[in-house]
Coordinates of C-alpha atoms in Angstrom, one line a residue:
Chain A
X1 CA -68.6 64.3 -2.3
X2 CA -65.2 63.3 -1.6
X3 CA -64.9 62.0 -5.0
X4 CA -66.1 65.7 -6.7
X5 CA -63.4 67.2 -4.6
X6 CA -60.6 64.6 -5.9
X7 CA -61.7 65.9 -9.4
X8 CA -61.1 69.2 -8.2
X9 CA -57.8 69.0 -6.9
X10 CA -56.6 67.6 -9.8
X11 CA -58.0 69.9 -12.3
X12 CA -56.6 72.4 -9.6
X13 CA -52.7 70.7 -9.9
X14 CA -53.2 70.9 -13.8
X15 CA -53.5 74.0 -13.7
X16 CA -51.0 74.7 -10.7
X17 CA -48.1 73.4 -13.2
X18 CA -47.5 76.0 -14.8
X19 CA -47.4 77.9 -11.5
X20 CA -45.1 75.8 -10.1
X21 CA -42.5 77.9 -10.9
X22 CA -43.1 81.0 -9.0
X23 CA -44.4 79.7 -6.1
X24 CA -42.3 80.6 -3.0
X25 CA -41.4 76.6 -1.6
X26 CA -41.0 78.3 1.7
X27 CA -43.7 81.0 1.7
X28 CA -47.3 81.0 3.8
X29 CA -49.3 77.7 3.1
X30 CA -52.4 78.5 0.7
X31 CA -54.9 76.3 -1.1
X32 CA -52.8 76.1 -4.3
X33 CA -49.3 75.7 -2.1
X34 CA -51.0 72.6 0.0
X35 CA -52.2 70.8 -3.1
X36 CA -48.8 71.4 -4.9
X37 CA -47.0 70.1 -2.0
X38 CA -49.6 67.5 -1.3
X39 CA -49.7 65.9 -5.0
X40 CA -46.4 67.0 -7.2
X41 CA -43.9 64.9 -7.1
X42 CA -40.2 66.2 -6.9
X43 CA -38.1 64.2 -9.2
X44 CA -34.6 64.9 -8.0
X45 CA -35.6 63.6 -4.4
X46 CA -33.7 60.0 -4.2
X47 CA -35.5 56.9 -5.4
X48 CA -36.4 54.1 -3.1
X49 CA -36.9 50.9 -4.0
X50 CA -39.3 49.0 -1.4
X51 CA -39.3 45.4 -1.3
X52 CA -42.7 43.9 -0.2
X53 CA -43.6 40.7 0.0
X54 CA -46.7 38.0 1.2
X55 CA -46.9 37.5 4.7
X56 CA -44.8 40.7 5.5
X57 CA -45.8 43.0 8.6
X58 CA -47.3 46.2 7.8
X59 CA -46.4 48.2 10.3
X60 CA -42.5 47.3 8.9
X61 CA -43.5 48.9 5.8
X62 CA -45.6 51.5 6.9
X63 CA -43.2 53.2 9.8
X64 CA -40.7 54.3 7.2
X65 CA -42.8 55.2 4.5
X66 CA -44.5 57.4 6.3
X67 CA -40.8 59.3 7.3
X68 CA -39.7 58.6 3.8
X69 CA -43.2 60.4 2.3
X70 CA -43.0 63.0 4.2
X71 CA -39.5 63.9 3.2
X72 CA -40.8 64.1 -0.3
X73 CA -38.4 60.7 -1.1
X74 CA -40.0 58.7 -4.4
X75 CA -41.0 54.8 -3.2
X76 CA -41.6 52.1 -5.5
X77 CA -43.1 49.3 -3.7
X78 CA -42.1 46.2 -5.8
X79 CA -42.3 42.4 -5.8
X80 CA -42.9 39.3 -9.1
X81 CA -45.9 41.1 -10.1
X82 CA -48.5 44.0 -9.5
X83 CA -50.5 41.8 -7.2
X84 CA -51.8 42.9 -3.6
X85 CA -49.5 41.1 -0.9
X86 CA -51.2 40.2 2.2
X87 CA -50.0 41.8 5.5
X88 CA -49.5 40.0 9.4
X89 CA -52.9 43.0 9.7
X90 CA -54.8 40.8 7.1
X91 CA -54.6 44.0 5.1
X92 CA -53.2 43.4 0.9
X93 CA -50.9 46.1 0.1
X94 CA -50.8 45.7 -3.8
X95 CA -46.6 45.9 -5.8
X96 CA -46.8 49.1 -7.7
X97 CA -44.1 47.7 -10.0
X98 CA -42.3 44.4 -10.9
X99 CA -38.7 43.4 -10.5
X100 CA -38.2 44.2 -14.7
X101 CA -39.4 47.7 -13.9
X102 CA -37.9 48.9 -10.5
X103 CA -35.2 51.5 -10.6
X104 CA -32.1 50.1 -12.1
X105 CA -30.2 52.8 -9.9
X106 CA -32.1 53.4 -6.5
X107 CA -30.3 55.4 -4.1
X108 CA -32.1 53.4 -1.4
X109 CA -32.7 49.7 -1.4
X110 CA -35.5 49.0 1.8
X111 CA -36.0 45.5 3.0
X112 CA -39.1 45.1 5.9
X113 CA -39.7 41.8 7.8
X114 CA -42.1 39.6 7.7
X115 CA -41.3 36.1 9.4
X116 CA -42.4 33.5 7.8
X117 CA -42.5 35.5 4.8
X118 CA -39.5 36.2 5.2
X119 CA -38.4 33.0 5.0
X120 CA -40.1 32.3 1.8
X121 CA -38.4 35.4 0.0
X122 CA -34.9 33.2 1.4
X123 CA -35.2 30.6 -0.4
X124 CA -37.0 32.1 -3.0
X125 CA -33.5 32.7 -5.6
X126 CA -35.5 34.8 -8.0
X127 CA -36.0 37.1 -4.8
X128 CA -32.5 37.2 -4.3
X129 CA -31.5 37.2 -7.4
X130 CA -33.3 40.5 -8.1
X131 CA -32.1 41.9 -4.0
X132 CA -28.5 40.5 -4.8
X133 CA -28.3 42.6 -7.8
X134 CA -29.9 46.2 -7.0
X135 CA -28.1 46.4 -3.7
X136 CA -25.3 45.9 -5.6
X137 CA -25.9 48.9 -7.6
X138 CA -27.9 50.8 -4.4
X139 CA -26.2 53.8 -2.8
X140 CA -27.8 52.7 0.3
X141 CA -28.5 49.3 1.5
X142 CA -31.5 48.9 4.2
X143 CA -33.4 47.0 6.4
X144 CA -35.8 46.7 9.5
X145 CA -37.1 43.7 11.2
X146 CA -36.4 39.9 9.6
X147 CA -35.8 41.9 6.6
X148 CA -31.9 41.7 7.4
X149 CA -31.8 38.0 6.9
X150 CA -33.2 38.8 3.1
X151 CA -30.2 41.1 2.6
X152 CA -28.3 38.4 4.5
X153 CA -29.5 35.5 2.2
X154 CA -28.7 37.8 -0.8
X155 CA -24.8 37.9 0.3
X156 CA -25.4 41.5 1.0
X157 CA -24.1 41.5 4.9
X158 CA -21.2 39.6 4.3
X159 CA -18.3 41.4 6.9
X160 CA -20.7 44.2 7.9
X161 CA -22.5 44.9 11.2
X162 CA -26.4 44.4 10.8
X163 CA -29.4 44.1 13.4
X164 CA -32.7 42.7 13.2
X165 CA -36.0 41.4 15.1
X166 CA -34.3 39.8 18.4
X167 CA -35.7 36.4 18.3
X168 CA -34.0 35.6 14.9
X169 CA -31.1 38.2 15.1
X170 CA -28.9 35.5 16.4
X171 CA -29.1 34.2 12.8
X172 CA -26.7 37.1 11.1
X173 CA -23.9 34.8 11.3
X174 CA -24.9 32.2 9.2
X175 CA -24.7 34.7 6.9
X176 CA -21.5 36.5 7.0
X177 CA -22.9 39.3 9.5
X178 CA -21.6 40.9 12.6
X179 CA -24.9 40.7 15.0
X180 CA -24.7 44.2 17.2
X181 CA -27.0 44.6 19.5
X182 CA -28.2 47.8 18.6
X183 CA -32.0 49.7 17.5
X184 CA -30.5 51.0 14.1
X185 CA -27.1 49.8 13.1
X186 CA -25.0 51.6 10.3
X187 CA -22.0 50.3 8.5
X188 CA -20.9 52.0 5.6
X189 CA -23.5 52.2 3.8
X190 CA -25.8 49.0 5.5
X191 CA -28.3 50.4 8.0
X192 CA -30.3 48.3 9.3
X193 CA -33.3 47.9 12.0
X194 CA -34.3 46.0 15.0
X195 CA -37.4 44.7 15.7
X196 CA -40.6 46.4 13.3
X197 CA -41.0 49.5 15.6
X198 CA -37.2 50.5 14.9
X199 CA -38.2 51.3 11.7
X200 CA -39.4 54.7 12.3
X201 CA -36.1 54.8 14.6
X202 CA -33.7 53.5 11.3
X203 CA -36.2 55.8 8.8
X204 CA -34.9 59.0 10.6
X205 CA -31.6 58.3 11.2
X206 CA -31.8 57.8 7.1
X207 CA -33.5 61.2 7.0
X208 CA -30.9 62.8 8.6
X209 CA -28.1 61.1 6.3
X210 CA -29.8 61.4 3.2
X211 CA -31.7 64.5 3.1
X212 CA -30.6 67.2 6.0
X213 CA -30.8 67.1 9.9
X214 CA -33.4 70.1 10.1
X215 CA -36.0 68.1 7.5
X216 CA -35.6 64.6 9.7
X217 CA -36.1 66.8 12.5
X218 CA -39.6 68.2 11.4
X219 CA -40.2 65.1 10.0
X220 CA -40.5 63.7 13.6
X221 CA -42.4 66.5 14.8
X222 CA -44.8 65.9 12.2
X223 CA -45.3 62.2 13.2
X224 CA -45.7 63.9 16.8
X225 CA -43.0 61.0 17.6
X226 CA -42.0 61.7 21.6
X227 CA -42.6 57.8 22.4
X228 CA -44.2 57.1 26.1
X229 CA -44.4 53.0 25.9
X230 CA -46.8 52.1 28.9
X231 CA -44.2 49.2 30.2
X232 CA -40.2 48.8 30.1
X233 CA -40.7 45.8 28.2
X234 CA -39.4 47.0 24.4
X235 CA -36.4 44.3 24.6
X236 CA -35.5 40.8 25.9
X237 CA -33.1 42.9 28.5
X238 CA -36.2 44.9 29.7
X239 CA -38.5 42.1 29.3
X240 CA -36.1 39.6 31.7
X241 CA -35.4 35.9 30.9
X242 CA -38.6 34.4 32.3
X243 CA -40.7 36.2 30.0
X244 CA -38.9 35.7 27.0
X245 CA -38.3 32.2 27.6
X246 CA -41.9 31.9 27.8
X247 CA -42.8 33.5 24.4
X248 CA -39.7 32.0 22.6
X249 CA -41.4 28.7 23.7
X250 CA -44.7 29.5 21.5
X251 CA -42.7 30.5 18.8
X252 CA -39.9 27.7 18.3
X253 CA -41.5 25.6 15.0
X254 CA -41.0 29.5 13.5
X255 CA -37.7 30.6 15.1
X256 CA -36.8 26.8 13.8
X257 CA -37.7 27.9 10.3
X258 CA -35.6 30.7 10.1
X259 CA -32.7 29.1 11.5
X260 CA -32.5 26.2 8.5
X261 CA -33.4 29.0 5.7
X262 CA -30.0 30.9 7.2
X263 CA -28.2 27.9 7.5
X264 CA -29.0 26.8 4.0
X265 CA -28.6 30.5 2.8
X266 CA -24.9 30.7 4.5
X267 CA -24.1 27.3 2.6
X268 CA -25.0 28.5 -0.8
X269 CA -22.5 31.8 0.2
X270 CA -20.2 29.2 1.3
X271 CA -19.9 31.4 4.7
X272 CA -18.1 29.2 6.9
Chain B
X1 CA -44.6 28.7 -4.8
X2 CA -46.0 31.1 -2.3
X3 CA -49.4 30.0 -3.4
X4 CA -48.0 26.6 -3.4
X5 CA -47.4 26.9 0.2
X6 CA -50.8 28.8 1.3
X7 CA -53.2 26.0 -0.2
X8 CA -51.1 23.7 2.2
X9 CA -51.7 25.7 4.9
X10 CA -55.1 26.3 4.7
X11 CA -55.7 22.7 3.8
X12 CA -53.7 22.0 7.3
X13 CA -56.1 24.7 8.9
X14 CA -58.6 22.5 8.1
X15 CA -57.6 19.6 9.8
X16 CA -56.9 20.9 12.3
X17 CA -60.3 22.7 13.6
X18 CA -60.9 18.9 14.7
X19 CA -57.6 19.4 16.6
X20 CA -58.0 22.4 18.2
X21 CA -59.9 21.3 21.5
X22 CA -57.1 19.5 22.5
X23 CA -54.0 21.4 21.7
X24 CA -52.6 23.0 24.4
X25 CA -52.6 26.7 24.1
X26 CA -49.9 27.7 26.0
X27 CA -47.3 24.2 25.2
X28 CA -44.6 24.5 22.6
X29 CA -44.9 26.0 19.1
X30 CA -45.4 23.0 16.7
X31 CA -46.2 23.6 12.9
X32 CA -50.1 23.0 13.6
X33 CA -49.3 25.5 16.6
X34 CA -48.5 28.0 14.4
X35 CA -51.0 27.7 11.8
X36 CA -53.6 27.5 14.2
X37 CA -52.6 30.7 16.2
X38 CA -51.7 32.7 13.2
X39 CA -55.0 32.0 11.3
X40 CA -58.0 31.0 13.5
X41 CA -60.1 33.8 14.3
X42 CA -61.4 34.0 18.3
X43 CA -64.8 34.8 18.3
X44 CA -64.6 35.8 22.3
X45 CA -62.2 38.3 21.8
X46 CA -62.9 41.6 21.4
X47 CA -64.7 43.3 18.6
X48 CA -63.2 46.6 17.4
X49 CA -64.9 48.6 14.8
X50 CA -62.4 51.1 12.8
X51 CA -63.6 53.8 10.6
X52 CA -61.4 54.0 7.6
X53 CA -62.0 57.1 5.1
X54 CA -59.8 58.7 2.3
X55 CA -56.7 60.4 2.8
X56 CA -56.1 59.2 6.4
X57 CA -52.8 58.7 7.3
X58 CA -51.8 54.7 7.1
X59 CA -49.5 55.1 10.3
X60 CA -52.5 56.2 12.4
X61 CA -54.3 52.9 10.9
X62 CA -51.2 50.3 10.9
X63 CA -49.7 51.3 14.4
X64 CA -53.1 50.7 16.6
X65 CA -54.0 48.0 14.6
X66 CA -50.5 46.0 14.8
X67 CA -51.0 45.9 18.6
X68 CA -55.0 45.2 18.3
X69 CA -53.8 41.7 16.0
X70 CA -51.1 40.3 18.2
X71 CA -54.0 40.7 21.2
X72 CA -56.0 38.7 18.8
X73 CA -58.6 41.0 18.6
X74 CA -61.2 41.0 16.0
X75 CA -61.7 44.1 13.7
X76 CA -63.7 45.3 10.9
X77 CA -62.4 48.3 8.6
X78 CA -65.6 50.4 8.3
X79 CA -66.8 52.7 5.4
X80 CA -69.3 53.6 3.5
X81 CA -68.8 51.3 0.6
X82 CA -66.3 48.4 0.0
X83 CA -64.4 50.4 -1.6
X84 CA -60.5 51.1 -1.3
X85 CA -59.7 54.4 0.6
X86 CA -56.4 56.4 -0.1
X87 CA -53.8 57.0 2.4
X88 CA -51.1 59.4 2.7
X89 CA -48.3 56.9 1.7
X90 CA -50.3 56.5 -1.5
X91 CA -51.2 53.0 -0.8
X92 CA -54.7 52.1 -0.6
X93 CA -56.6 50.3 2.1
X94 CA -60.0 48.3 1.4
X95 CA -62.5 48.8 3.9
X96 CA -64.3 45.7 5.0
X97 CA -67.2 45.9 6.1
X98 CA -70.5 49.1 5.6
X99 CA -71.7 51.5 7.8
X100 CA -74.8 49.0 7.7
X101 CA -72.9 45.3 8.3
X102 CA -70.5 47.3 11.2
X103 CA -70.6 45.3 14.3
X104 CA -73.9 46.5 16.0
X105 CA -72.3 46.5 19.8
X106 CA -68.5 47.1 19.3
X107 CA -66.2 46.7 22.2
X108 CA -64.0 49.6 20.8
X109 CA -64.9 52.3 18.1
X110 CA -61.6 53.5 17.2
X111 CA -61.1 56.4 14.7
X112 CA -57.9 57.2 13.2
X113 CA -56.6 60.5 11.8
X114 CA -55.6 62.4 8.4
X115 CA -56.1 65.8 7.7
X116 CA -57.8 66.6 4.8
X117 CA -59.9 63.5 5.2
X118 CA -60.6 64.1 8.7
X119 CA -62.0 67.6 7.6
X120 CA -64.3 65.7 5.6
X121 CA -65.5 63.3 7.6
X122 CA -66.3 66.7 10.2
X123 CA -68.4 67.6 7.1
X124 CA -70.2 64.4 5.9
X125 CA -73.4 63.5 7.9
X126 CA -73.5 60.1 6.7
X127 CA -70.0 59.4 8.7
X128 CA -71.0 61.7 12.1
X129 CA -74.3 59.6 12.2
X130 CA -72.6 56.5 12.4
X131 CA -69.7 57.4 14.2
X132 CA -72.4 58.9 17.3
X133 CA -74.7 55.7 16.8
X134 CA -71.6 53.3 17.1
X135 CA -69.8 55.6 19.8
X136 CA -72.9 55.9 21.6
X137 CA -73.2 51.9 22.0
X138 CA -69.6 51.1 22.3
X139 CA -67.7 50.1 25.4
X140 CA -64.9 52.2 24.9
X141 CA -64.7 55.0 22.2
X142 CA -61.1 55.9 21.0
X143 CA -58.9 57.9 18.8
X144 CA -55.6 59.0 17.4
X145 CA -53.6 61.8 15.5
X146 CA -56.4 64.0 14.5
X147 CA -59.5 60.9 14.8
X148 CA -60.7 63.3 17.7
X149 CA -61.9 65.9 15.9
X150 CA -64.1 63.5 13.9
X151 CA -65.4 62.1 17.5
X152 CA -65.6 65.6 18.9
X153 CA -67.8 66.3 15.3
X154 CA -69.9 63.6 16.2
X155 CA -71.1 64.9 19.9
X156 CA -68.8 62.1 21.5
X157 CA -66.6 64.5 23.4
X158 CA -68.6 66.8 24.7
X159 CA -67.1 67.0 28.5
X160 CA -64.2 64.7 28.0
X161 CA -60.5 65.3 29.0
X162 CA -59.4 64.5 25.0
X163 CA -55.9 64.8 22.9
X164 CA -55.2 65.3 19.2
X165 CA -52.1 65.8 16.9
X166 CA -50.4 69.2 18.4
X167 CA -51.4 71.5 15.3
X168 CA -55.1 71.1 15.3
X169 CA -55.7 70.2 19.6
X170 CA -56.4 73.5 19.8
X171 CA -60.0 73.0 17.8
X172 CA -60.8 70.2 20.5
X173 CA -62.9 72.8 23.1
X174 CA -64.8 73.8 19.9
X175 CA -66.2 70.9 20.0
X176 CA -66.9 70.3 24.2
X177 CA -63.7 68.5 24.9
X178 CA -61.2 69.8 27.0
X179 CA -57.8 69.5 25.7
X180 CA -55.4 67.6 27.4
X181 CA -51.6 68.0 26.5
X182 CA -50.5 64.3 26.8
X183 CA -49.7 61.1 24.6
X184 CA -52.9 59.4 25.3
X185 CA -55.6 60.7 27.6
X186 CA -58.1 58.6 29.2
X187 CA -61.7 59.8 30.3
X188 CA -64.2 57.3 31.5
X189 CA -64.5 55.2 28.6
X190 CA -63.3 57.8 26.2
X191 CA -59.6 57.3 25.4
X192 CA -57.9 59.4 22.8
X193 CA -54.5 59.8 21.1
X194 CA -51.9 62.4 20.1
X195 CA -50.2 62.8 16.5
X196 CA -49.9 59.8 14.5
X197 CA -47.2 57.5 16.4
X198 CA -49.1 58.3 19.9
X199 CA -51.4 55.4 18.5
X200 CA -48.9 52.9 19.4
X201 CA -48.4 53.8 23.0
X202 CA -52.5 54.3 22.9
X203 CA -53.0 50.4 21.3
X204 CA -50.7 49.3 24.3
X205 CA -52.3 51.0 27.0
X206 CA -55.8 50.2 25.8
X207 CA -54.3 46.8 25.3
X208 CA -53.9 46.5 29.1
X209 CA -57.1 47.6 29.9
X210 CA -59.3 45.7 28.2
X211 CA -56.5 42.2 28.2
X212 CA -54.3 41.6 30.8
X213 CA -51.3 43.3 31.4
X214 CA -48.7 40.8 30.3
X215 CA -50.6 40.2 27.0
X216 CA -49.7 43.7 26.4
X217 CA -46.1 43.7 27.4
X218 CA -45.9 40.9 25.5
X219 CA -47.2 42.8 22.5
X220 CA -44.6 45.5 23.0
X221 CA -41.9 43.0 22.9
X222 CA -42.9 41.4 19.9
X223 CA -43.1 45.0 18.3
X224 CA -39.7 45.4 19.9
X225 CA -40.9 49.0 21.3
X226 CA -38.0 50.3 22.8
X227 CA -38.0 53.4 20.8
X228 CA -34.7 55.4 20.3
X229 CA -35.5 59.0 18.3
X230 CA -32.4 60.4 17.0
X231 CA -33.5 63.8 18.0
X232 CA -35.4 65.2 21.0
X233 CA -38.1 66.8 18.7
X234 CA -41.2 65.2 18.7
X235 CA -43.6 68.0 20.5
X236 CA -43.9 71.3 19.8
X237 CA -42.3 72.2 23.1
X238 CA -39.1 69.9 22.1
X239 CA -39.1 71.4 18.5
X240 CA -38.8 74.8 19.9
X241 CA -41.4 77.9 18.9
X242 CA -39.1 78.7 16.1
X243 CA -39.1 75.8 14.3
X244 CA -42.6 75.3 15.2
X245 CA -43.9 78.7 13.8
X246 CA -41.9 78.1 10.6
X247 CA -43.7 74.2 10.2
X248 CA -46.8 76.5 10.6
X249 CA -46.7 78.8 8.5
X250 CA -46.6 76.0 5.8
X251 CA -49.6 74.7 7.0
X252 CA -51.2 77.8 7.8
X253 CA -54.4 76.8 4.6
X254 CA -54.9 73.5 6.3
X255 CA -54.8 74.2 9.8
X256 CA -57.4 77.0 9.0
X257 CA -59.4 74.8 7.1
X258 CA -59.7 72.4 10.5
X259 CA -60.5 75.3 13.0
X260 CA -63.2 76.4 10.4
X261 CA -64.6 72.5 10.2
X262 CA -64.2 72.5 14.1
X263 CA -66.5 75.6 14.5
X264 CA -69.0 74.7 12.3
X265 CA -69.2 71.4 14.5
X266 CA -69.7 73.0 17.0
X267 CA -72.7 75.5 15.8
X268 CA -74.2 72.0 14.9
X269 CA -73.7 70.8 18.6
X270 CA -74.6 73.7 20.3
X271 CA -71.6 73.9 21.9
X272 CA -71.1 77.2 23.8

């Protein structure tokens, strides 16, 4: 059944293209307007180019793309090949395009986290390589999570202010960054994330920048986002030094790991 | 080299299974540490069975289950077939397990949302079957974003407090429940979400039933959820009715096509 209806809707959007013209974008929803809006993509909206990544955390990806698909914005998720990469969920989210094919001019170059993924992509040089020479041609440069220290290791945060995941955001640095201590942190035209939540935080804040203030703002209403965490425990200040000294002590063979991959990083930048 | 890497760790998995007795869970991160809590599967935690189904919305999926794998739980992603299922974000999510191979006793049933695909899920008998044999054995029986609907479709509300995204909660008494304006809504063992980013505060609060409560500020740490909205406009009553009626009235088809799937529910539960 559900496959029949696919095959209607898009036997519906053929025929809806020639439509498209005189139908009001702001008028009452009907069944053509929905699957026009749903399915048509809108090729002047900016072009993001997506970074993903083995061992990256969904939830990184996901939060944006979800503020970025609602504003209409075009993603291409890209990595070496058009394989699936597998996700801290155990879900394989497969590269819908290779580093030869992503935009050569995105107006948004996105970076999530991923720890120890992360740290492969590092010290991975044709990863940096191909981050390293989009961002340079990017309009926007951007982040959540660990992904800063891939923009990092790429010589992309040299003398700008950049965030990321708290237990490695100490590690900016090493790579030319200014850490602040802040959920989405803008400078010029870096914005980057803390910790994987903060990417639906950094994704609107985008929003707002790119497209226009009114569209972010039903954007949010749309994700129903009016957060109510259960605890005050979103950051090591909320969370109090016992407890974080606690979980940093399960986690310092990782935290480890990322400090030598930004120390070797910063040495191949030659940041002092 | 990434595959270079995983053969060594899964080789070092191996090894270590004759290790794990003695390493102490709770001591320092070490390499084996890491490997061992990352990738070996505890049987005694709880068993969560998630319906997956085409065109729901990824963020309904990924934010619930982002909490459910740092509490270690186990999960199957349940559908009819093997098959992948299409999200809103256009990526696509292979389900796991059948209908037939789902967990016969889950701890949690937990149903996301998605619009169009919730509608037909409201519509498919195959789904509302399982959903009311699973939900009926269940411990708990949960939902977010518009996953109600498809619970309420399947008898499981019927005299529950439950919740739903704003633009369809409405339906909810259609089907027995009686709506409940807040983020997540708890009834007996019935605990249901609001629109799509509700699902994380839900994962953490059912996160601290069924755990312990410092596993589950733990969680939020690690997801560094301290969230920080650029705009106060994540409910309808934030948004204001203007805005709100104007997000409507591009919606009006879809939002029609819910109240008519809701009532037809309903007829088919006898619900007054």
């Amino acid at each position: 059944m559900q496959n029949k209806l696919d095959r209607r809707a898009f036997m519906e959007l053929t025929a809806l293209t020639a439509l498209a013209a005189v139908t009001p974008a702001l008028g009452e929803e009907t069944h053509a307007s929905h699957l026009q809006s749903m399915m048509a993509p809108d090729p002047t909206a900016p072009k993001v180019a997506i970074l993903v990544y083995p061992h990256m955390i969904a939830l990184d990806l996901i939060g944006p793309m979800s503020v970025f698909k609602i504003m209409r914005w075009n993603m291409q998720l890209i990595w070496k090949e058009k394989m699936p990469v597998v996700t801290d969920v155990g879900i394989s989210i497969p590269a819908t395009t290779t580093f030869a094919e992503a935009y050569a001019d995105p107006d948004i170059l996105f970076v999530p986290g991923g720890l120890m993924g992360t740290i492969a992509c590092m010290q991975d040089t044709t990863v940096l390589d191909f981050v390293s020479k989009r961002g340079a041609r990017a309009k926007w440069v951007t982040s959540d999570c660990t992904g800063s220290l891939i923009l990092g290791a790429a010589g992309l945060l040299q003398g700008y202010d950049a965030t990321s995941h708290w237990a490695v955001a100490e590690h900016l640095p090493l790579l030319g960054a200014r850490r602040v201590d802040k959920r989405v942190v803008r400078d010029r035209n870096r914005m980057t994330g803390a910790g994987t939540t903060a990417g639906i935080d950094f994704g609107l804040v985008l929003a707002a920048e790119l497209g226009n203030e009114e569209a972010a703002r039903r954007t949010q209403l749309i994700l129903e986002y009016s957060p109510e965490p259960p605890f005050g425990n979103g950051t090591p200040a909320e969370a109090g030094p016992e407890r974080v000294a606690a979980m940093r002590k399960r986690r310092t063979w990782m935290d480890a790991q990322a400090r030598l991959a930004a120390e070797a990083a910063g040495r191949m930048l030659k940041v002092r």
